[in-house]
Amino acid sequence: MTDRLIYLPLGGAGEIGMNAYVYGYGAPGKERLILVDMGVTFPDMDSAPGVEVIMPDMAWLVERVDRLEAIFITHGHEDHIGALGHLWPQLKKPVYARRFTATLGRLKLEEAGLPRDAVTTVEPRPAVIEAGPFKVQFVPLAHSIPESAALVIDTPAGRIVHSGDFKLDRSPVVGEAWDDAAWEALAAEKPVKALMCDSTNVFSTHQGRSEATLAEPLAALIGKAPGMFVATTFGSNVARLKTLAEAAVAADRTVCVMGRSMKRMLAVAQETGVLTQFPRTVTPEEALDVPRRNLMLLVTGSQGERRAAAAALSRGKYLGFEMREGDSFLFSSRTIPGNEKSVIRIWNAFSEMGVTVHDDTDGLYHVSGHANRPDLEHVHRLLLPDMLVPMHGEHRHLKEHVRIATEAGIPGIVATNGMMLDLSGEVPRVVEHIETGRIYLDGTVLIGAMDGVIRDRIRMALNGHALVTVILDEGDQPMGEPWVELSGLTETGLGGRMLNETMEAELGEWMERAGRKVLKDDDKMDEEIRKIVRQVAMEEIGKKPEVTVVLSRLVAE
Amino acid sequence: MTDRLIYLPLGGAGEIGMNAYVYGYGAPGKERLILVDMGVTFPDMDSAPGVEVIMPDMAWLVERVDRLEAIFITHGHEDHIGALGHLWPQLKKPVYARRFTATLGRLKLEEAGLPRDAVTTVEPRPAVIEAGPFKVQFVPLAHSIPESAALVIDTPAGRIVHSGDFKLDRSPVVGEAWDDAAWEALAAEKPVKALMCDSTNVFSTHQGRSEATLAEPLAALIGKAPGMFVATTFGSNVARLKTLAEAAVAADRTVCVMGRSMKRMLAVAQETGVLTQFPRTVTPEEALDVPRRNLMLLVTGSQGERRAAAAALSRGKYLGFEMREGDSFLFSSRTIPGNEKSVIRIWNAFSEMGVTVHDDTDGLYHVSGHANRPDLEHVHRLLLPDMLVPMHGEHRHLKEHVRIATEAGIPGIVATNGMMLDLSGEVPRVVEHIETGRIYLDGTVLIGAMDGVIRDRIRMALNGHALVTVILDEGDQPMGEPWVELSGLTETGLGGRMLNETMEAELGEWMERAGRKVLKDDDKMDEEIRKIVRQVAMEEIGKKPEVTVVLSRLVAE
């Protein structure tokens, strides 16, 4: 059989989050494979209560791990690197990334007790990593984190450009500027067979703005603020931190960084040489001695995260600091859908303290890290790929991205998680549908999204939980009354009766009537008890709880 | 003591939702009272899982119900009238509203088995309702539901204008147009002592747009759509339904309305004479015979509600209809913060079906029902009140509203739920802080937000639930092994051991070691068992579950 070039997204296609893309080259079923990115996505109370992070199910790849050559990480955002410490043990293959990303990757492996040296630092193009039939180059790109990279993946079937996350920023403050010529050269060197492209901002119809445009408005805002100034952004947005800190210094303010993830990112950026110029910072303790008017705090928690510094400050004292009348707080960020309520809660709490809150409503204090529609179209034109496969987007983003490419004469296809494409021909072709899924990190263990654990949690949260204990003696006769404990349910039902007592009475009556045949039968008992408890609850409080029945049968000793 | 005029928000001030405002006049502590609005707010999984609706706690008012004269409802949105059927029995006072709102109110009472005739229909100003020392007039206003009204509340201490929800719409499609002259006349007739004013859109800095501006873009959009056209908006936005239906007819489409709440609103609007002209509609059954190109469905579910028609269509067949390639779906609505994910889920599902989805991103297909900042400032100028008390807003909205009023020379005060103001003087003055709260309708019963039921549900959802059963004999000796049932927790811990078995083994060992003194002591047993279960869970799976312990002690019979 002829060799083929395949593409298989295991995460990140049809969603924004947990990116993981497989490429393969070889005879069908025997392709040599590489994996690009190992990201996580963040859970919410609606769909995954209590869960730490969500990751792509690697089962397909694990079954074929002998064919996996290497793992490439495009950049250090959690949705691209966050699963490394959790899932690497399933794959145990060399990991390649640029310096900044590689450093973050090593920290993750180290924290998980895994070998740091699994990660190899890669120089950007023209340096080449060979991985089986693949020759991979990292092409520097601007994004909202340092050292993001596109991958140029050369295969016997042609050149693939995997964009990673990027924007066209010609003055990105930190890192390499966008350069039309370099991208033209890349396509001139070897025609691009397929462009796998970031789709996040395909619905944004205006040209994207440069990080550098923020310096002036931020300086103006910070300059005129009367009290303490506190700003939040993603901790990994090192360029933003620099812009904010420089604006602070220009306004005669000393900078103090609060929040573990932000401090870590700054440290890694400095250690790896990504960030060479950054104003002097002081510790929170030192900052307490600085007059408010001369202080700027850079804090974590732009998405309203409960445990981050911004939320902590909104609740009261944090590391000795309290916000007060005349202080300012800035969200130099965009709120990710789903986080609105948490962000607004912080805003209102600050409002109650008399703090002036600013956000990006007027488009002055934040720019996106992703290419907008005109920018995407520009890249399509520069690279002129034979085909476009959009990624890093929900279905609607992918579809819109295909639409604009098709209109420009580039064939495209919407490929969501689990759709394996054959890229060998002139147009992309779906060759297989792989079962993909999600794995949850819950506490310290990995659990399957579909194995019922989380379903039970959601049901308990919606319906409450009734626990029934029944003890039967050696002759299958009830010993004492059945016992009902309620969790997450009101104590009293209709007419102020105790709900558990009403249930106990009904259960007791039923057991008295029930014949020995029923009392002997665990399944039957369980089923009937469950039914009675739910019926009583429905009558008394109008809802049907989850029920757990514990039947204890005493045996002659 | 001198008589005074007081204002006390029990809900709706410091939040958007569950509006309930008390006014009082008389000697301190003996004021005669009226209540304006009885609204609900909607729960979410983060803060109130499983709850139907959230309502203001009326405890303060219930204690003084002998002093309550009447209840006034400004309009028929759920956040103003939704609690009527649930809380009216606590108050049992006459309810006044305009025709459309009164009809909705009667339906609510009827559904709750309460007397319909508690609600009296009121004609608009100059008609006056006397309620103790209060003389109340309903002033028609445009909003996103028919027959919204401001209240003019005349008291011996002066005139209050309670704006209700409103916008300045000079061509509202349905209902009365905004009229500067009428509002000037109102203030000329009697100076306005206090304006209690809607603050929802205080951060929107452009002038609000009229409902009538939508007709043209909607007609253009619907006219050029190739397949079936489906639109969603709030069911109560009767003017929008009319605009959409008329655009459909102009595009040679037959209209079919789907969704109980929307059909009910249309019926009430027609029955009360609010809506006189509305295109002929067909039933879903009849609509099945209409060619797709000639059909328009108006459906409920603009906020992504799981059980509404829009979500049902996004999941597959609904009432015989299936969306398909070439069809269009329009969100003629704004997504309320917190509903983004549900709305986006529907969008993506339609995208997968090949349906073209439109929303209000470009500001063409929806207008807000609330007055924007310039409109609010216009109203301030027309009424020139002695003082402004912003309501219907989160803290940040109220504060901003006070700021703009103060800048224009009108003293204002941020008064949130539970802050009682004395309005008798020249400036508003806080005289008391009342404990307010939230009541949940859970199933069919009312429960307090703070009584622990919901807290337990949230904890079970986050941490899972472990149930431990221990049976002790007459001599306080364990009978058999302790039994552990897990809900919402993974079955296996470290090394693939069954988690419940590990717990049972640890508990069993501990009970063997425990002295009789401990085994006799229920509290001690409970505490120790709980501790052991949580310790084992922490070691095995890295999280601490909620624990319920059932100790059964057999007694000699």
PDB file of C-alpha atoms in Angstrom, chain B residues 172-351:
ATOM      1  CA  PRO B 172     -41.446  51.202  20.360  1.00  0.00           C
ATOM      2  CA  VAL B 173     -43.487  49.162  17.812  1.00  0.00           C
ATOM      3  CA  VAL B 174     -45.833  48.008  20.578  1.00  0.00           C
ATOM      4  CA  GLY B 175     -47.118  50.283  23.342  1.00  0.00           C
ATOM      5  CA  GLU B 176     -46.666  53.929  24.236  1.00  0.00           C
ATOM      6  CA  ALA B 177     -43.816  56.016  22.847  1.00  0.00           C
ATOM      7  CA  TRP B 178     -41.526  58.013  25.089  1.00  0.00           C
ATOM      8  CA  ASP B 179     -42.762  61.566  25.426  1.00  0.00           C
ATOM      9  CA  ASP B 180     -40.514  64.277  26.877  1.00  0.00           C
ATOM     10  CA  ALA B 181     -43.468  66.598  27.406  1.00  0.00           C
ATOM     11  CA  ALA B 182     -45.384  64.135  29.556  1.00  0.00           C
ATOM     12  CA  TRP B 183     -42.386  63.685  31.842  1.00  0.00           C
ATOM     13  CA  GLU B 184     -41.746  67.387  32.073  1.00  0.00           C
ATOM     14  CA  ALA B 185     -45.415  67.874  32.918  1.00  0.00           C
ATOM     15  CA  LEU B 186     -45.141  65.281  35.635  1.00  0.00           C
ATOM     16  CA  ALA B 187     -42.321  67.172  37.317  1.00  0.00           C
ATOM     17  CA  ALA B 188     -43.989  70.532  36.705  1.00  0.00           C
ATOM     18  CA  GLU B 189     -47.177  69.326  38.350  1.00  0.00           C
ATOM     19  CA  LYS B 190     -45.329  68.481  41.543  1.00  0.00           C
ATOM     20  CA  PRO B 191     -41.577  68.605  42.122  1.00  0.00           C
ATOM     21  CA  VAL B 192     -39.931  65.220  42.255  1.00  0.00           C
ATOM     22  CA  LYS B 193     -38.448  64.582  45.651  1.00  0.00           C
ATOM     23  CA  ALA B 194     -36.719  61.361  44.736  1.00  0.00           C
ATOM     24  CA  LEU B 195     -36.122  59.433  41.552  1.00  0.00           C
ATOM     25  CA  MET B 196     -35.543  55.710  42.069  1.00  0.00           C
ATOM     26  CA  CYS B 197     -34.037  54.758  38.761  1.00  0.00           C
ATOM     27  CA  ASP B 198     -33.151  51.716  36.614  1.00  0.00           C
ATOM     28  CA  SER B 199     -29.342  51.436  36.388  1.00  0.00           C
ATOM     29  CA  THR B 200     -28.882  48.384  34.168  1.00  0.00           C
ATOM     30  CA  ASN B 201     -27.279  50.136  31.202  1.00  0.00           C
ATOM     31  CA  VAL B 202     -25.421  52.935  32.960  1.00  0.00           C
ATOM     32  CA  PHE B 203     -22.156  51.689  31.456  1.00  0.00           C
ATOM     33  CA  SER B 204     -23.504  51.929  27.880  1.00  0.00           C
ATOM     34  CA  THR B 205     -22.243  55.268  26.749  1.00  0.00           C
ATOM     35  CA  HIS B 206     -24.132  55.621  23.465  1.00  0.00           C
ATOM     36  CA  GLN B 207     -27.749  56.661  23.152  1.00  0.00           C
ATOM     37  CA  GLY B 208     -30.174  53.750  23.199  1.00  0.00           C
ATOM     38  CA  ARG B 209     -31.732  52.624  19.940  1.00  0.00           C
ATOM     39  CA  SER B 210     -35.406  52.239  19.201  1.00  0.00           C
ATOM     40  CA  GLU B 211     -37.098  48.905  18.664  1.00  0.00           C
ATOM     41  CA  ALA B 212     -38.221  50.276  15.301  1.00  0.00           C
ATOM     42  CA  THR B 213     -34.637  50.388  13.971  1.00  0.00           C
ATOM     43  CA  LEU B 214     -34.639  46.605  13.803  1.00  0.00           C
ATOM     44  CA  ALA B 215     -37.357  46.207  11.187  1.00  0.00           C
ATOM     45  CA  GLU B 216     -35.132  46.962   8.217  1.00  0.00           C
ATOM     46  CA  PRO B 217     -32.071  44.833   9.044  1.00  0.00           C
ATOM     47  CA  LEU B 218     -34.294  41.950  10.153  1.00  0.00           C
ATOM     48  CA  ALA B 219     -36.310  42.117   6.943  1.00  0.00           C
ATOM     49  CA  ALA B 220     -33.101  42.166   4.903  1.00  0.00           C
ATOM     50  CA  LEU B 221     -31.663  39.184   6.754  1.00  0.00           C
ATOM     51  CA  ILE B 222     -34.808  37.097   6.656  1.00  0.00           C
ATOM     52  CA  GLY B 223     -35.507  38.075   3.055  1.00  0.00           C
ATOM     53  CA  LYS B 224     -32.250  36.710   1.720  1.00  0.00           C
ATOM     54  CA  ALA B 225     -32.163  33.491   3.782  1.00  0.00           C
ATOM     55  CA  PRO B 226     -32.428  30.415   1.575  1.00  0.00           C
ATOM     56  CA  GLY B 227     -33.974  27.721   3.821  1.00  0.00           C
ATOM     57  CA  MET B 228     -36.070  27.673   6.925  1.00  0.00           C
ATOM     58  CA  PHE B 229     -35.573  30.664   9.190  1.00  0.00           C
ATOM     59  CA  VAL B 230     -35.709  30.234  12.945  1.00  0.00           C
ATOM     60  CA  ALA B 231     -35.465  33.144  15.356  1.00  0.00           C
ATOM     61  CA  THR B 232     -35.356  33.295  19.125  1.00  0.00           C
ATOM     62  CA  THR B 233     -35.871  36.169  21.503  1.00  0.00           C
ATOM     63  CA  PHE B 234     -37.404  36.569  24.951  1.00  0.00           C
ATOM     64  CA  GLY B 235     -40.965  35.299  24.746  1.00  0.00           C
ATOM     65  CA  SER B 236     -42.171  38.424  26.498  1.00  0.00           C
ATOM     66  CA  ASN B 237     -40.650  40.761  23.927  1.00  0.00           C
ATOM     67  CA  VAL B 238     -43.901  41.066  22.033  1.00  0.00           C
ATOM     68  CA  ALA B 239     -42.707  44.013  19.940  1.00  0.00           C
ATOM     69  CA  ARG B 240     -39.743  41.945  18.740  1.00  0.00           C
ATOM     70  CA  LEU B 241     -42.014  39.037  17.908  1.00  0.00           C
ATOM     71  CA  LYS B 242     -44.128  41.401  15.859  1.00  0.00           C
ATOM     72  CA  THR B 243     -41.127  42.838  14.021  1.00  0.00           C
ATOM     73  CA  LEU B 244     -39.806  39.351  13.305  1.00  0.00           C
ATOM     74  CA  ALA B 245     -43.192  38.047  12.185  1.00  0.00           C
ATOM     75  CA  GLU B 246     -43.789  41.000   9.912  1.00  0.00           C
ATOM     76  CA  ALA B 247     -40.347  40.611   8.355  1.00  0.00           C
ATOM     77  CA  ALA B 248     -41.227  36.961   7.779  1.00  0.00           C
ATOM     78  CA  VAL B 249     -44.471  37.800   6.025  1.00  0.00           C
ATOM     79  CA  ALA B 250     -42.694  40.364   3.863  1.00  0.00           C
ATOM     80  CA  ALA B 251     -40.294  37.564   2.875  1.00  0.00           C
ATOM     81  CA  ASP B 252     -43.232  35.353   1.958  1.00  0.00           C
ATOM     82  CA  ARG B 253     -42.921  33.186   5.038  1.00  0.00           C
ATOM     83  CA  THR B 254     -45.584  31.698   7.267  1.00  0.00           C
ATOM     84  CA  VAL B 255     -44.989  32.120  10.978  1.00  0.00           C
ATOM     85  CA  CYS B 256     -45.122  29.340  13.540  1.00  0.00           C
ATOM     86  CA  VAL B 257     -44.584  30.023  17.239  1.00  0.00           C
ATOM     87  CA  MET B 258     -42.974  27.296  19.370  1.00  0.00           C
ATOM     88  CA  GLY B 259     -42.511  27.297  23.106  1.00  0.00           C
ATOM     89  CA  ARG B 260     -45.056  27.592  25.864  1.00  0.00           C
ATOM     90  CA  SER B 261     -43.935  30.904  27.373  1.00  0.00           C
ATOM     91  CA  MET B 262     -43.841  32.669  24.012  1.00  0.00           C
ATOM     92  CA  LYS B 263     -47.278  31.441  23.003  1.00  0.00           C
ATOM     93  CA  ARG B 264     -48.635  32.497  26.365  1.00  0.00           C
ATOM     94  CA  MET B 265     -47.184  35.987  26.092  1.00  0.00           C
ATOM     95  CA  LEU B 266     -48.602  36.425  22.603  1.00  0.00           C
ATOM     96  CA  ALA B 267     -51.994  35.185  23.756  1.00  0.00           C
ATOM     97  CA  VAL B 268     -52.050  37.536  26.731  1.00  0.00           C
ATOM     98  CA  ALA B 269     -50.898  40.437  24.558  1.00  0.00           C
ATOM     99  CA  GLN B 270     -53.718  39.796  22.103  1.00  0.00           C
ATOM    100  CA  GLU B 271     -56.332  39.128  24.764  1.00  0.00           C
ATOM    101  CA  THR B 272     -55.493  42.352  26.591  1.00  0.00           C
ATOM    102  CA  GLY B 273     -55.536  44.402  23.418  1.00  0.00           C
ATOM    103  CA  VAL B 274     -51.848  45.288  23.720  1.00  0.00           C
ATOM    104  CA  LEU B 275     -51.161  43.623  20.417  1.00  0.00           C
ATOM    105  CA  THR B 276     -53.723  44.325  17.738  1.00  0.00           C
ATOM    106  CA  GLN B 277     -51.889  43.497  14.542  1.00  0.00           C
ATOM    107  CA  PHE B 278     -49.961  40.269  14.324  1.00  0.00           C
ATOM    108  CA  PRO B 279     -49.527  38.085  11.274  1.00  0.00           C
ATOM    109  CA  ARG B 280     -51.475  34.854  11.093  1.00  0.00           C
ATOM    110  CA  THR B 281     -49.593  31.967  12.689  1.00  0.00           C
ATOM    111  CA  VAL B 282     -49.870  28.251  12.075  1.00  0.00           C
ATOM    112  CA  THR B 283     -49.456  25.324  14.440  1.00  0.00           C
ATOM    113  CA  PRO B 284     -46.272  23.223  14.283  1.00  0.00           C
ATOM    114  CA  GLU B 285     -48.338  20.489  12.665  1.00  0.00           C
ATOM    115  CA  GLU B 286     -49.585  22.797   9.934  1.00  0.00           C
ATOM    116  CA  ALA B 287     -46.090  24.233   9.547  1.00  0.00           C
ATOM    117  CA  LEU B 288     -44.775  20.817   8.566  1.00  0.00           C
ATOM    118  CA  ASP B 289     -46.667  21.200   5.281  1.00  0.00           C
ATOM    119  CA  VAL B 290     -45.125  24.592   4.514  1.00  0.00           C
ATOM    120  CA  PRO B 291     -42.036  24.575   2.243  1.00  0.00           C
ATOM    121  CA  ARG B 292     -38.927  25.439   4.282  1.00  0.00           C
ATOM    122  CA  ARG B 293     -38.212  28.462   2.155  1.00  0.00           C
ATOM    123  CA  ASN B 294     -41.603  29.830   3.169  1.00  0.00           C
ATOM    124  CA  LEU B 295     -41.412  29.154   6.865  1.00  0.00           C
ATOM    125  CA  MET B 296     -40.297  31.083   9.907  1.00  0.00           C
ATOM    126  CA  LEU B 297     -40.238  29.570  13.370  1.00  0.00           C
ATOM    127  CA  LEU B 298     -40.285  31.841  16.396  1.00  0.00           C
ATOM    128  CA  VAL B 299     -38.886  29.853  19.292  1.00  0.00           C
ATOM    129  CA  THR B 300     -38.111  30.173  22.993  1.00  0.00           C
ATOM    130  CA  GLY B 301     -34.667  29.638  24.464  1.00  0.00           C
ATOM    131  CA  SER B 302     -32.596  32.719  23.624  1.00  0.00           C
ATOM    132  CA  GLN B 303     -30.518  32.179  26.767  1.00  0.00           C
ATOM    133  CA  GLY B 304     -29.717  28.587  25.878  1.00  0.00           C
ATOM    134  CA  GLU B 305     -32.243  27.126  28.333  1.00  0.00           C
ATOM    135  CA  ARG B 306     -31.939  23.353  28.092  1.00  0.00           C
ATOM    136  CA  ARG B 307     -35.648  22.657  27.962  1.00  0.00           C
ATOM    137  CA  ALA B 308     -36.644  25.410  25.547  1.00  0.00           C
ATOM    138  CA  ALA B 309     -37.349  25.020  21.839  1.00  0.00           C
ATOM    139  CA  ALA B 310     -34.021  26.412  20.581  1.00  0.00           C
ATOM    140  CA  ALA B 311     -31.974  23.905  22.592  1.00  0.00           C
ATOM    141  CA  ALA B 312     -34.360  21.116  21.602  1.00  0.00           C
ATOM    142  CA  LEU B 313     -33.882  21.947  17.909  1.00  0.00           C
ATOM    143  CA  SER B 314     -30.127  22.023  18.413  1.00  0.00           C
ATOM    144  CA  ARG B 315     -30.262  18.471  19.768  1.00  0.00           C
ATOM    145  CA  GLY B 316     -32.306  17.051  16.880  1.00  0.00           C
ATOM    146  CA  LYS B 317     -35.946  16.573  16.024  1.00  0.00           C
ATOM    147  CA  TYR B 318     -38.460  18.775  17.807  1.00  0.00           C
ATOM    148  CA  LEU B 319     -42.180  18.745  17.080  1.00  0.00           C
ATOM    149  CA  GLY B 320     -41.359  17.103  13.779  1.00  0.00           C
ATOM    150  CA  PHE B 321     -38.793  19.696  12.743  1.00  0.00           C
ATOM    151  CA  GLU B 322     -35.110  19.192  12.101  1.00  0.00           C
ATOM    152  CA  MET B 323     -32.692  21.953  11.224  1.00  0.00           C
ATOM    153  CA  ARG B 324     -30.523  21.279   8.218  1.00  0.00           C
ATOM    154  CA  GLU B 325     -27.923  22.695   5.831  1.00  0.00           C
ATOM    155  CA  GLY B 326     -29.094  25.991   4.394  1.00  0.00           C
ATOM    156  CA  ASP B 327     -31.393  26.888   7.300  1.00  0.00           C
ATOM    157  CA  SER B 328     -30.770  29.983   9.370  1.00  0.00           C
ATOM    158  CA  PHE B 329     -30.978  30.604  13.089  1.00  0.00           C
ATOM    159  CA  LEU B 330     -31.043  34.048  14.684  1.00  0.00           C
ATOM    160  CA  PHE B 331     -30.415  35.029  18.279  1.00  0.00           C
ATOM    161  CA  SER B 332     -32.396  38.297  18.355  1.00  0.00           C
ATOM    162  CA  SER B 333     -31.213  38.771  21.894  1.00  0.00           C
ATOM    163  CA  ARG B 334     -28.359  39.547  24.198  1.00  0.00           C
ATOM    164  CA  THR B 335     -26.777  36.798  26.252  1.00  0.00           C
ATOM    165  CA  ILE B 336     -27.130  37.426  29.967  1.00  0.00           C
ATOM    166  CA  PRO B 337     -23.782  36.954  31.771  1.00  0.00           C
ATOM    167  CA  GLY B 338     -23.558  33.369  32.939  1.00  0.00           C
ATOM    168  CA  ASN B 339     -25.483  31.973  29.961  1.00  0.00           C
ATOM    169  CA  GLU B 340     -22.665  32.273  27.410  1.00  0.00           C
ATOM    170  CA  LYS B 341     -21.698  28.616  27.438  1.00  0.00           C
ATOM    171  CA  SER B 342     -25.263  27.394  26.950  1.00  0.00           C
ATOM    172  CA  VAL B 343     -25.844  29.780  24.074  1.00  0.00           C
ATOM    173  CA  ILE B 344     -22.542  28.876  22.417  1.00  0.00           C
ATOM    174  CA  ARG B 345     -23.365  25.174  22.788  1.00  0.00           C
ATOM    175  CA  ILE B 346     -26.520  25.690  20.705  1.00  0.00           C
ATOM    176  CA  TRP B 347     -24.617  27.728  18.144  1.00  0.00           C
ATOM    177  CA  ASN B 348     -22.036  24.960  17.701  1.00  0.00           C
ATOM    178  CA  ALA B 349     -24.697  22.278  17.449  1.00  0.00           C
ATOM    179  CA  PHE B 350     -26.384  24.241  14.664  1.00  0.00           C
ATOM    180  CA  SER B 351     -23.018  24.807  13.025  1.00  0.00           C
TER     181      SER B 351
END
